């Protein structure tokens, strides 16, 4: 069983792992493996070359086509379209490794061990990272133990909180993020059982929820949107999502920071789980581009925190403080340290008292 890592731990191991080590990430589809790697390495100035091995039908798709060298009379292979002939290091991302044909995997053996394809070496400093799906629901090719041994293997399991943080930064519709905050197991479809009636049955995944946001923000009528969304995350998840719209949802962070006294009575009826969701929404709102700061917001935030700390809701206050300590919301933390110093002092005092 491969060791589990979340997104932050993936960043850490990418920093610590030498370029000559090959990395294999196992995980479900739609959890952002390729997107995270591409954004990370592009930020380092490295080009990411993605090869979908499951789509290759012949080793020639990977190593290039043979031709006769006019000078030597010997057969050589033309560089494939993706090969970095300019000599700069690249990140070679081998997606769908365990969907590849056996003859493709044989070609990967030399690449993974010697960084060579048909006698042609990858530029110095290049990296090789592969991604595989793991689970009984996939139709996969068994990997040779000799090939597996050439990779450092990790089971990539990004947390719900990491997705919510990304969603806030990416302007995902708040109705989606509120729903996932209240129903975290819905993010990856853990609450949705797939029947054996059809291989085309849709279940939720992270990529799908981002597409749901696009539909909701398009302004389409609710009656039409529900059917469209069902085709993205499945009818069960769609029904749960739209059902949540008709309920008295959790008070928005914006309302709490605008006038805490106006929502206090409603907050008194909230359970611990709902307050956890509200805490996270407050941090996301403070960290977002829509928040402009101000004395009023600082005062209302202090009133909310004081209400948590003194009203028999210490567990919820401890969660609020843990979000500060996580340093995941840098702009929110900076607001409390610079513009809402009374909130910062309350956090430090509360942490000391635990």
mmCIF file of C-alpha atoms in Angstrom:
data_model
loop_
_atom_site.group_PDB
_atom_site.id
_atom_site.type_symbol
_atom_site.label_atom_id
_atom_site.label_comp_id
_atom_site.label_asym_id
_atom_site.label_seq_id
_atom_site.Cartn_x
_atom_site.Cartn_y
_atom_site.Cartn_z
ATOM 1 C CA UNK A 1 0.000 0.000 0.000
ATOM 2 C CA UNK A 2 1.510 3.331 -1.098
ATOM 3 C CA UNK A 3 1.877 6.077 1.485
ATOM 4 C CA UNK A 4 -0.847 8.739 1.353
ATOM 5 C CA UNK A 5 0.005 12.396 0.711
ATOM 6 C CA UNK A 6 -2.121 15.522 0.370
ATOM 7 C CA UNK A 7 -1.457 18.521 -1.871
ATOM 8 C CA UNK A 8 0.880 20.332 0.521
ATOM 9 C CA UNK A 9 2.828 17.144 1.106
ATOM 10 C CA UNK A 10 3.089 16.684 -2.665
ATOM 11 C CA UNK A 11 4.647 20.142 -2.960
ATOM 12 C CA UNK A 12 7.067 19.250 -0.159
ATOM 13 C CA UNK A 13 8.199 15.995 -1.747
ATOM 14 C CA UNK A 14 8.621 17.656 -5.155
ATOM 15 C CA UNK A 15 10.955 20.161 -3.488
ATOM 16 C CA UNK A 16 12.895 17.454 -1.645
ATOM 17 C CA UNK A 17 13.100 14.737 -4.316
ATOM 18 C CA UNK A 18 16.120 14.890 -6.673
ATOM 19 C CA UNK A 19 15.333 15.235 -10.379
ATOM 20 C CA UNK A 20 16.834 11.816 -11.129
ATOM 21 C CA UNK A 21 14.205 10.098 -8.943
ATOM 22 C CA UNK A 22 11.062 9.009 -10.770
ATOM 23 C CA UNK A 23 7.731 9.642 -9.011
ATOM 24 C CA UNK A 24 4.450 7.768 -9.443
ATOM 25 C CA UNK A 25 1.179 9.254 -8.168
ATOM 26 C CA UNK A 26 -1.726 6.867 -7.680
ATOM 27 C CA UNK A 27 -5.234 8.163 -7.178
ATOM 28 C CA UNK A 28 -8.751 8.589 -8.465
ATOM 29 C CA UNK A 29 -9.558 10.387 -11.680
ATOM 30 C CA UNK A 30 -10.451 14.070 -11.561
ATOM 31 C CA UNK A 31 -8.533 14.996 -8.392
ATOM 32 C CA UNK A 32 -6.164 17.438 -10.083
ATOM 33 C CA UNK A 33 -2.915 15.478 -10.458
ATOM 34 C CA UNK A 34 -1.962 16.906 -13.850
ATOM 35 C CA UNK A 35 -3.186 20.434 -13.086
ATOM 36 C CA UNK A 36 -1.248 20.673 -9.824
ATOM 37 C CA UNK A 37 1.952 19.343 -11.384
ATOM 38 C CA UNK A 38 1.687 21.617 -14.410
ATOM 39 C CA UNK A 39 1.099 24.743 -12.326
ATOM 40 C CA UNK A 40 3.888 23.842 -9.903
ATOM 41 C CA UNK A 41 6.586 23.173 -12.485
ATOM 42 C CA UNK A 42 5.549 26.024 -14.786
ATOM 43 C CA UNK A 43 6.061 28.247 -11.760
ATOM 44 C CA UNK A 44 9.619 26.870 -11.602
ATOM 45 C CA UNK A 45 10.175 27.711 -15.264
ATOM 46 C CA UNK A 46 10.054 24.089 -16.413
ATOM 47 C CA UNK A 47 8.003 22.890 -19.344
ATOM 48 C CA UNK A 48 5.666 19.975 -18.619
ATOM 49 C CA UNK A 49 5.236 17.485 -21.456
ATOM 50 C CA UNK A 50 2.163 15.325 -20.899
ATOM 51 C CA UNK A 51 1.935 11.972 -22.667
ATOM 52 C CA UNK A 52 -1.348 10.059 -22.442
ATOM 53 C CA UNK A 53 0.053 6.544 -22.637
ATOM 54 C CA UNK A 54 -3.381 4.920 -22.692
ATOM 55 C CA UNK A 55 -3.986 6.536 -26.092
ATOM 56 C CA UNK A 56 -0.803 5.209 -27.703
ATOM 57 C CA UNK A 57 -1.255 2.182 -29.933
ATOM 58 C CA UNK A 58 2.354 1.604 -30.975
ATOM 59 C CA UNK A 59 5.845 2.187 -29.490
ATOM 60 C CA UNK A 60 6.485 4.470 -32.447
ATOM 61 C CA UNK A 61 4.084 6.970 -30.891
ATOM 62 C CA UNK A 62 6.548 7.254 -28.022
ATOM 63 C CA UNK A 63 10.019 6.763 -29.479
ATOM 64 C CA UNK A 64 9.469 8.153 -32.986
ATOM 65 C CA UNK A 65 9.472 6.561 -36.438
ATOM 66 C CA UNK A 66 12.489 4.774 -37.978
ATOM 67 C CA UNK A 67 14.416 6.151 -40.949
ATOM 68 C CA UNK A 68 17.679 5.369 -42.716
ATOM 69 C CA UNK A 69 20.676 7.512 -41.842
ATOM 70 C CA UNK A 70 22.043 8.691 -45.203
ATOM 71 C CA UNK A 71 25.637 8.811 -43.937
ATOM 72 C CA UNK A 72 25.880 5.550 -42.011
ATOM 73 C CA UNK A 73 23.208 3.534 -43.795
ATOM 74 C CA UNK A 74 21.850 2.472 -40.415
ATOM 75 C CA UNK A 75 18.349 2.748 -39.061
ATOM 76 C CA UNK A 76 17.757 5.601 -36.622
ATOM 77 C CA UNK A 77 14.631 6.972 -35.034
ATOM 78 C CA UNK A 78 13.316 10.445 -35.789
ATOM 79 C CA UNK A 79 12.640 12.441 -32.605
ATOM 80 C CA UNK A 80 8.936 12.345 -31.729
ATOM 81 C CA UNK A 81 7.057 15.662 -31.697
ATOM 82 C CA UNK A 82 7.356 16.047 -27.935
ATOM 83 C CA UNK A 83 11.057 15.330 -27.455
ATOM 84 C CA UNK A 84 13.043 18.342 -26.093
ATOM 85 C CA UNK A 85 15.600 18.688 -28.877
ATOM 86 C CA UNK A 86 16.633 22.185 -27.721
ATOM 87 C CA UNK A 87 18.418 20.651 -24.714
ATOM 88 C CA UNK A 88 16.470 22.342 -21.911
ATOM 89 C CA UNK A 89 15.259 20.070 -19.076
ATOM 90 C CA UNK A 90 11.570 19.149 -19.032
ATOM 91 C CA UNK A 91 9.126 17.380 -16.781
ATOM 92 C CA UNK A 92 7.862 14.303 -18.611
ATOM 93 C CA UNK A 93 4.424 13.492 -17.214
ATOM 94 C CA UNK A 94 3.409 9.943 -18.114
ATOM 95 C CA UNK A 95 -0.338 9.984 -17.574
ATOM 96 C CA UNK A 96 -2.455 6.815 -17.596
ATOM 97 C CA UNK A 97 0.645 4.641 -17.156
ATOM 98 C CA UNK A 98 -1.356 1.600 -16.127
ATOM 99 C CA UNK A 99 -3.674 1.953 -19.109
ATOM 100 C CA UNK A 100 -0.809 1.602 -21.580
ATOM 101 C CA UNK A 101 -0.375 -1.443 -23.826
ATOM 102 C CA UNK A 102 2.321 -3.913 -22.695
ATOM 103 C CA UNK A 103 4.554 -2.995 -25.657
ATOM 104 C CA UNK A 104 4.401 0.678 -24.619
ATOM 105 C CA UNK A 105 5.354 -0.252 -21.058
ATOM 106 C CA UNK A 106 8.414 -2.110 -22.339
ATOM 107 C CA UNK A 107 9.577 1.122 -23.940
ATOM 108 C CA UNK A 108 9.036 2.972 -20.662
ATOM 109 C CA UNK A 109 11.410 0.551 -18.896
ATOM 110 C CA UNK A 110 14.520 2.050 -20.530
ATOM 111 C CA UNK A 111 13.189 5.577 -20.158
ATOM 112 C CA UNK A 112 12.559 5.151 -16.424
ATOM 113 C CA UNK A 113 15.940 3.544 -15.739
ATOM 114 C CA UNK A 114 18.354 5.282 -18.112
ATOM 115 C CA UNK A 115 16.423 8.406 -19.195
ATOM 116 C CA UNK A 116 16.786 7.250 -22.789
ATOM 117 C CA UNK A 117 14.452 6.543 -25.714
ATOM 118 C CA UNK A 118 15.872 4.742 -28.748
ATOM 119 C CA UNK A 119 19.366 5.831 -27.731
ATOM 120 C CA UNK A 120 18.387 9.489 -27.280
ATOM 121 C CA UNK A 121 18.863 10.925 -23.766
ATOM 122 C CA UNK A 122 16.584 13.360 -22.008
ATOM 123 C CA UNK A 123 18.292 16.677 -21.182
ATOM 124 C CA UNK A 124 20.152 16.810 -17.878
ATOM 125 C CA UNK A 125 17.860 17.835 -15.016
ATOM 126 C CA UNK A 126 14.692 16.446 -16.585
ATOM 127 C CA UNK A 127 12.124 14.744 -14.377
ATOM 128 C CA UNK A 128 9.850 11.764 -14.977
ATOM 129 C CA UNK A 129 6.531 11.661 -13.147
ATOM 130 C CA UNK A 130 3.757 9.177 -13.845
ATOM 131 C CA UNK A 131 0.126 8.992 -12.798
ATOM 132 C CA UNK A 132 -1.987 5.875 -12.414
ATOM 133 C CA UNK A 133 -5.576 5.180 -11.431
ATOM 134 C CA UNK A 134 -5.986 2.650 -8.665
ATOM 135 C CA UNK A 135 -9.186 0.768 -7.897
ATOM 136 C CA UNK A 136 -11.429 -2.092 -8.940
ATOM 137 C CA UNK A 137 -13.654 0.272 -10.951
ATOM 138 C CA UNK A 138 -10.926 0.855 -13.558
ATOM 139 C CA UNK A 139 -9.875 -1.325 -16.479
ATOM 140 C CA UNK A 140 -6.132 -1.368 -16.085
ATOM 141 C CA UNK A 141 -2.942 -3.026 -17.263
ATOM 142 C CA UNK A 142 -0.892 -4.844 -14.621
ATOM 143 C CA UNK A 143 2.482 -3.174 -14.123
ATOM 144 C CA UNK A 144 5.671 -5.220 -14.109
ATOM 145 C CA UNK A 145 7.354 -5.192 -10.654
ATOM 146 C CA UNK A 146 10.618 -4.260 -12.376
ATOM 147 C CA UNK A 147 8.963 -1.133 -13.776
ATOM 148 C CA UNK A 148 7.255 -0.280 -10.484
ATOM 149 C CA UNK A 149 10.593 -0.528 -8.668
ATOM 150 C CA UNK A 150 11.909 2.377 -10.735
ATOM 151 C CA UNK A 151 9.435 4.845 -9.199
ATOM 152 C CA UNK A 152 8.884 6.380 -5.784
ATOM 153 C CA UNK A 153 5.163 5.682 -5.290
ATOM 154 C CA UNK A 154 2.622 7.810 -3.420
ATOM 155 C CA UNK A 155 -1.144 7.608 -3.097
ATOM 156 C CA UNK A 156 -2.299 11.160 -3.820
ATOM 157 C CA UNK A 157 -5.293 12.079 -1.613
ATOM 158 C CA UNK A 158 -5.855 15.853 -1.592
ATOM 159 C CA UNK A 159 -8.044 16.943 1.297
ATOM 160 C CA UNK A 160 -11.468 18.538 1.042
ATOM 161 C CA UNK A 161 -10.082 21.653 2.709
ATOM 162 C CA UNK A 162 -7.375 21.965 0.043
ATOM 163 C CA UNK A 163 -10.012 21.756 -2.687
ATOM 164 C CA UNK A 164 -12.165 24.375 -0.955
ATOM 165 C CA UNK A 165 -9.137 26.659 -0.687
ATOM 166 C CA UNK A 166 -8.415 26.199 -4.393
ATOM 167 C CA UNK A 167 -12.097 26.721 -5.209
ATOM 168 C CA UNK A 168 -12.170 30.044 -3.351
ATOM 169 C CA UNK A 169 -9.084 31.209 -5.256
ATOM 170 C CA UNK A 170 -10.578 30.030 -8.557
ATOM 171 C CA UNK A 171 -13.936 31.784 -8.065
ATOM 172 C CA UNK A 172 -15.955 28.560 -7.934
ATOM 173 C CA UNK A 173 -19.623 29.364 -7.320
ATOM 174 C CA UNK A 174 -20.257 29.746 -3.582
ATOM 175 C CA UNK A 175 -23.340 27.510 -3.804
ATOM 176 C CA UNK A 176 -21.029 24.671 -4.781
ATOM 177 C CA UNK A 177 -18.432 25.379 -2.089
ATOM 178 C CA UNK A 178 -21.113 25.770 0.595
ATOM 179 C CA UNK A 179 -22.614 22.440 -0.441
ATOM 180 C CA UNK A 180 -19.247 20.662 -0.343
ATOM 181 C CA UNK A 181 -18.389 22.313 2.996
ATOM 182 C CA UNK A 182 -21.591 20.887 4.465
ATOM 183 C CA UNK A 183 -21.302 17.551 2.590
ATOM 184 C CA UNK A 184 -17.543 16.871 2.259
ATOM 185 C CA UNK A 185 -17.988 13.214 1.287
ATOM 186 C CA UNK A 186 -19.826 14.357 -1.826
ATOM 187 C CA UNK A 187 -16.672 15.924 -3.272
ATOM 188 C CA UNK A 188 -15.298 12.611 -4.493
ATOM 189 C CA UNK A 189 -18.602 10.761 -4.600
ATOM 190 C CA UNK A 190 -18.011 8.751 -1.434
ATOM 191 C CA UNK A 191 -21.724 8.962 -0.567
ATOM 192 C CA UNK A 192 -22.863 7.902 -4.027
ATOM 193 C CA UNK A 193 -23.018 4.203 -4.807
ATOM 194 C CA UNK A 194 -22.537 3.233 -8.426
ATOM 195 C CA UNK A 195 -24.859 0.578 -9.770
ATOM 196 C CA UNK A 196 -23.699 -2.208 -12.037
ATOM 197 C CA UNK A 197 -26.387 -1.461 -14.601
ATOM 198 C CA UNK A 198 -24.316 0.894 -16.733
ATOM 199 C CA UNK A 199 -20.650 1.755 -17.126
ATOM 200 C CA UNK A 200 -21.732 5.275 -18.150
ATOM 201 C CA UNK A 201 -23.268 6.183 -14.799
ATOM 202 C CA UNK A 202 -21.876 9.493 -13.573
ATOM 203 C CA UNK A 203 -20.561 10.034 -10.049
ATOM 204 C CA UNK A 204 -19.084 13.226 -8.563
ATOM 205 C CA UNK A 205 -15.447 14.186 -8.780
ATOM 206 C CA UNK A 206 -13.514 17.415 -8.231
ATOM 207 C CA UNK A 207 -13.224 18.207 -11.898
ATOM 208 C CA UNK A 208 -16.988 17.771 -12.228
ATOM 209 C CA UNK A 209 -17.829 20.177 -9.387
ATOM 210 C CA UNK A 210 -15.799 22.899 -11.092
ATOM 211 C CA UNK A 211 -17.898 22.352 -14.229
ATOM 212 C CA UNK A 212 -21.071 22.509 -12.118
ATOM 213 C CA UNK A 213 -19.951 25.964 -11.004
ATOM 214 C CA UNK A 214 -19.732 27.049 -14.645
ATOM 215 C CA UNK A 215 -23.332 25.951 -15.219
ATOM 216 C CA UNK A 216 -24.692 27.667 -12.115
ATOM 217 C CA UNK A 217 -22.916 30.932 -12.950
ATOM 218 C CA UNK A 218 -24.251 30.889 -16.519
ATOM 219 C CA UNK A 219 -27.686 31.988 -15.311
ATOM 220 C CA UNK A 220 -29.585 29.053 -16.823
ATOM 221 C CA UNK A 221 -33.016 28.349 -15.326
ATOM 222 C CA UNK A 222 -32.995 26.031 -12.297
ATOM 223 C CA UNK A 223 -35.223 23.463 -14.030
ATOM 224 C CA UNK A 224 -32.759 23.217 -16.899
ATOM 225 C CA UNK A 225 -29.649 23.496 -14.728
ATOM 226 C CA UNK A 226 -30.588 20.477 -12.609
ATOM 227 C CA UNK A 227 -30.673 18.180 -15.622
ATOM 228 C CA UNK A 228 -27.407 19.590 -16.951
ATOM 229 C CA UNK A 229 -25.718 19.205 -13.568
ATOM 230 C CA UNK A 230 -26.986 15.620 -13.303
ATOM 231 C CA UNK A 231 -24.996 14.840 -16.440
ATOM 232 C CA UNK A 232 -21.850 16.179 -14.760
ATOM 233 C CA UNK A 233 -21.940 14.716 -11.239
ATOM 234 C CA UNK A 234 -24.820 12.239 -11.514
ATOM 235 C CA UNK A 235 -28.520 12.517 -10.606
ATOM 236 C CA UNK A 236 -28.074 11.694 -6.906
ATOM 237 C CA UNK A 237 -25.483 14.390 -6.286
ATOM 238 C CA UNK A 238 -27.421 16.891 -8.399
ATOM 239 C CA UNK A 239 -30.597 16.240 -6.421
ATOM 240 C CA UNK A 240 -28.747 16.770 -3.128
ATOM 241 C CA UNK A 241 -27.171 19.974 -4.397
ATOM 242 C CA UNK A 242 -30.418 21.553 -5.587
ATOM 243 C CA UNK A 243 -32.238 20.373 -2.475
ATOM 244 C CA UNK A 244 -29.724 22.315 -0.387
ATOM 245 C CA UNK A 245 -30.676 25.521 -2.213
ATOM 246 C CA UNK A 246 -34.205 25.353 -0.827
ATOM 247 C CA UNK A 247 -33.140 25.027 2.800
ATOM 248 C CA UNK A 248 -32.173 27.692 5.269
ATOM 249 C CA UNK A 249 -28.477 27.391 4.656
ATOM 250 C CA UNK A 250 -25.582 28.451 6.805
ATOM 251 C CA UNK A 251 -25.331 32.212 7.261
ATOM 252 C CA UNK A 252 -22.827 33.707 4.873
ATOM 253 C CA UNK A 253 -19.493 35.027 6.070
ATOM 254 C CA UNK A 254 -20.296 38.352 4.441
ATOM 255 C CA UNK A 255 -23.394 38.805 6.647
ATOM 256 C CA UNK A 256 -21.468 37.956 9.818
ATOM 257 C CA UNK A 257 -18.767 40.524 9.029
ATOM 258 C CA UNK A 258 -21.306 43.143 7.953
ATOM 259 C CA UNK A 259 -23.485 42.997 11.110
ATOM 260 C CA UNK A 260 -22.919 40.240 13.643
ATOM 261 C CA UNK A 261 -25.713 41.443 15.936
ATOM 262 C CA UNK A 262 -28.251 41.025 13.113
ATOM 263 C CA UNK A 263 -27.477 37.324 12.678
ATOM 264 C CA UNK A 264 -26.661 36.358 16.263
ATOM 265 C CA UNK A 265 -30.103 34.930 17.017
ATOM 266 C CA UNK A 266 -29.909 32.709 13.946
ATOM 267 C CA UNK A 267 -26.384 31.623 14.845
ATOM 268 C CA UNK A 268 -27.591 30.454 18.250
ATOM 269 C CA UNK A 269 -29.489 27.695 16.452
ATOM 270 C CA UNK A 270 -26.405 26.422 14.589
ATOM 271 C CA UNK A 271 -24.726 23.185 15.549
ATOM 272 C CA UNK A 272 -20.983 22.600 15.867
ATOM 273 C CA UNK A 273 -20.691 21.250 12.325
ATOM 274 C CA UNK A 274 -22.402 24.316 10.867
ATOM 275 C CA UNK A 275 -20.065 26.600 12.794
ATOM 276 C CA UNK A 276 -17.057 24.725 11.426
ATOM 277 C CA UNK A 277 -18.344 25.391 7.910
ATOM 278 C CA UNK A 278 -18.954 29.058 8.778
ATOM 279 C CA UNK A 279 -15.411 29.389 10.179
ATOM 280 C CA UNK A 280 -13.957 28.120 6.925
ATOM 281 C CA UNK A 281 -16.219 30.390 4.894
ATOM 282 C CA UNK A 282 -15.088 33.400 6.933
ATOM 283 C CA UNK A 283 -11.430 32.615 6.207
ATOM 284 C CA UNK A 284 -12.154 32.100 2.517
ATOM 285 C CA UNK A 285 -14.046 35.375 2.374
ATOM 286 C CA UNK A 286 -11.288 37.296 4.172
ATOM 287 C CA UNK A 287 -8.768 35.739 1.797
ATOM 288 C CA UNK A 288 -10.755 36.527 -1.348
ATOM 289 C CA UNK A 289 -10.593 39.456 -3.724
ATOM 290 C CA UNK A 290 -14.106 40.656 -2.802
ATOM 291 C CA UNK A 291 -13.107 41.541 0.765
ATOM 292 C CA UNK A 292 -11.885 45.119 1.193
ATOM 293 C CA UNK A 293 -11.155 45.160 4.946
ATOM 294 C CA UNK A 294 -12.270 47.976 7.223
ATOM 295 C CA UNK A 295 -12.931 48.747 10.876
ATOM 296 C CA UNK A 296 -16.516 47.518 10.781
ATOM 297 C CA UNK A 297 -15.497 44.065 9.524
ATOM 298 C CA UNK A 298 -12.805 43.846 12.207
ATOM 299 C CA UNK A 299 -15.296 44.730 14.965
ATOM 300 C CA UNK A 300 -17.892 42.239 13.749
ATOM 301 C CA UNK A 301 -15.270 39.500 13.447
ATOM 302 C CA UNK A 302 -14.190 40.172 17.025
ATOM 303 C CA UNK A 303 -17.825 39.971 18.189
ATOM 304 C CA UNK A 304 -18.226 36.622 16.429
ATOM 305 C CA UNK A 305 -15.026 35.211 17.940
ATOM 306 C CA UNK A 306 -15.975 36.480 21.396
ATOM 307 C CA UNK A 307 -19.366 34.805 20.992
ATOM 308 C CA UNK A 308 -17.627 31.528 20.134
ATOM 309 C CA UNK A 309 -15.155 31.740 23.002
ATOM 310 C CA UNK A 310 -17.599 32.712 25.745
ATOM 311 C CA UNK A 311 -20.738 30.889 24.704
ATOM 312 C CA UNK A 312 -19.864 27.295 25.426
ATOM 313 C CA UNK A 313 -18.597 26.821 21.879
ATOM 314 C CA UNK A 314 -14.904 26.368 22.673
ATOM 315 C CA UNK A 315 -14.596 23.492 20.197
ATOM 316 C CA UNK A 316 -15.725 25.773 17.390
ATOM 317 C CA UNK A 317 -13.374 28.509 18.599
ATOM 318 C CA UNK A 318 -10.517 25.999 18.685
ATOM 319 C CA UNK A 319 -11.297 25.158 15.062
ATOM 320 C CA UNK A 320 -11.242 28.872 14.163
ATOM 321 C CA UNK A 321 -7.801 29.201 15.775
ATOM 322 C CA UNK A 322 -6.518 26.056 14.041
ATOM 323 C CA UNK A 323 -7.355 27.626 10.681
ATOM 324 C CA UNK A 324 -5.196 30.609 11.660
ATOM 325 C CA UNK A 325 -2.341 28.334 12.715
ATOM 326 C CA UNK A 326 -2.515 26.370 9.453
ATOM 327 C CA UNK A 327 -1.388 29.511 7.549
ATOM 328 C CA UNK A 328 -3.495 28.383 4.589
ATOM 329 C CA UNK A 329 -5.228 31.762 4.355
ATOM 330 C CA UNK A 330 -2.385 34.275 4.299
ATOM 331 C CA UNK A 331 -4.493 37.348 3.470
ATOM 332 C CA UNK A 332 -6.998 36.507 6.208
ATOM 333 C CA UNK A 333 -4.201 36.100 8.742
ATOM 334 C CA UNK A 334 -2.625 39.377 7.659
ATOM 335 C CA UNK A 335 -5.959 41.177 8.073
ATOM 336 C CA UNK A 336 -6.293 39.939 11.647
ATOM 337 C CA UNK A 337 -2.703 40.781 12.533
ATOM 338 C CA UNK A 338 -2.708 44.258 10.974
ATOM 339 C CA UNK A 339 -6.288 45.558 10.913
ATOM 340 C CA UNK A 340 -8.005 43.439 13.576
ATOM 341 C CA UNK A 341 -5.367 43.209 16.288
ATOM 342 C CA UNK A 342 -7.988 42.439 18.950
ATOM 343 C CA UNK A 343 -8.867 39.282 16.996
ATOM 344 C CA UNK A 344 -5.205 38.299 16.770
ATOM 345 C CA UNK A 345 -4.768 38.777 20.534
ATOM 346 C CA UNK A 346 -7.858 36.681 21.213
ATOM 347 C CA UNK A 347 -6.465 33.853 19.077
ATOM 348 C CA UNK A 348 -3.076 33.886 20.815
ATOM 349 C CA UNK A 349 -4.703 34.074 24.270
ATOM 350 C CA UNK A 350 -7.058 31.219 23.435
ATOM 351 C CA UNK A 351 -4.224 29.008 22.154
ATOM 352 C CA UNK A 352 -2.231 29.624 25.361
ATOM 353 C CA UNK A 353 -5.250 28.632 27.443
ATOM 354 C CA UNK A 354 -5.655 25.235 25.794
#
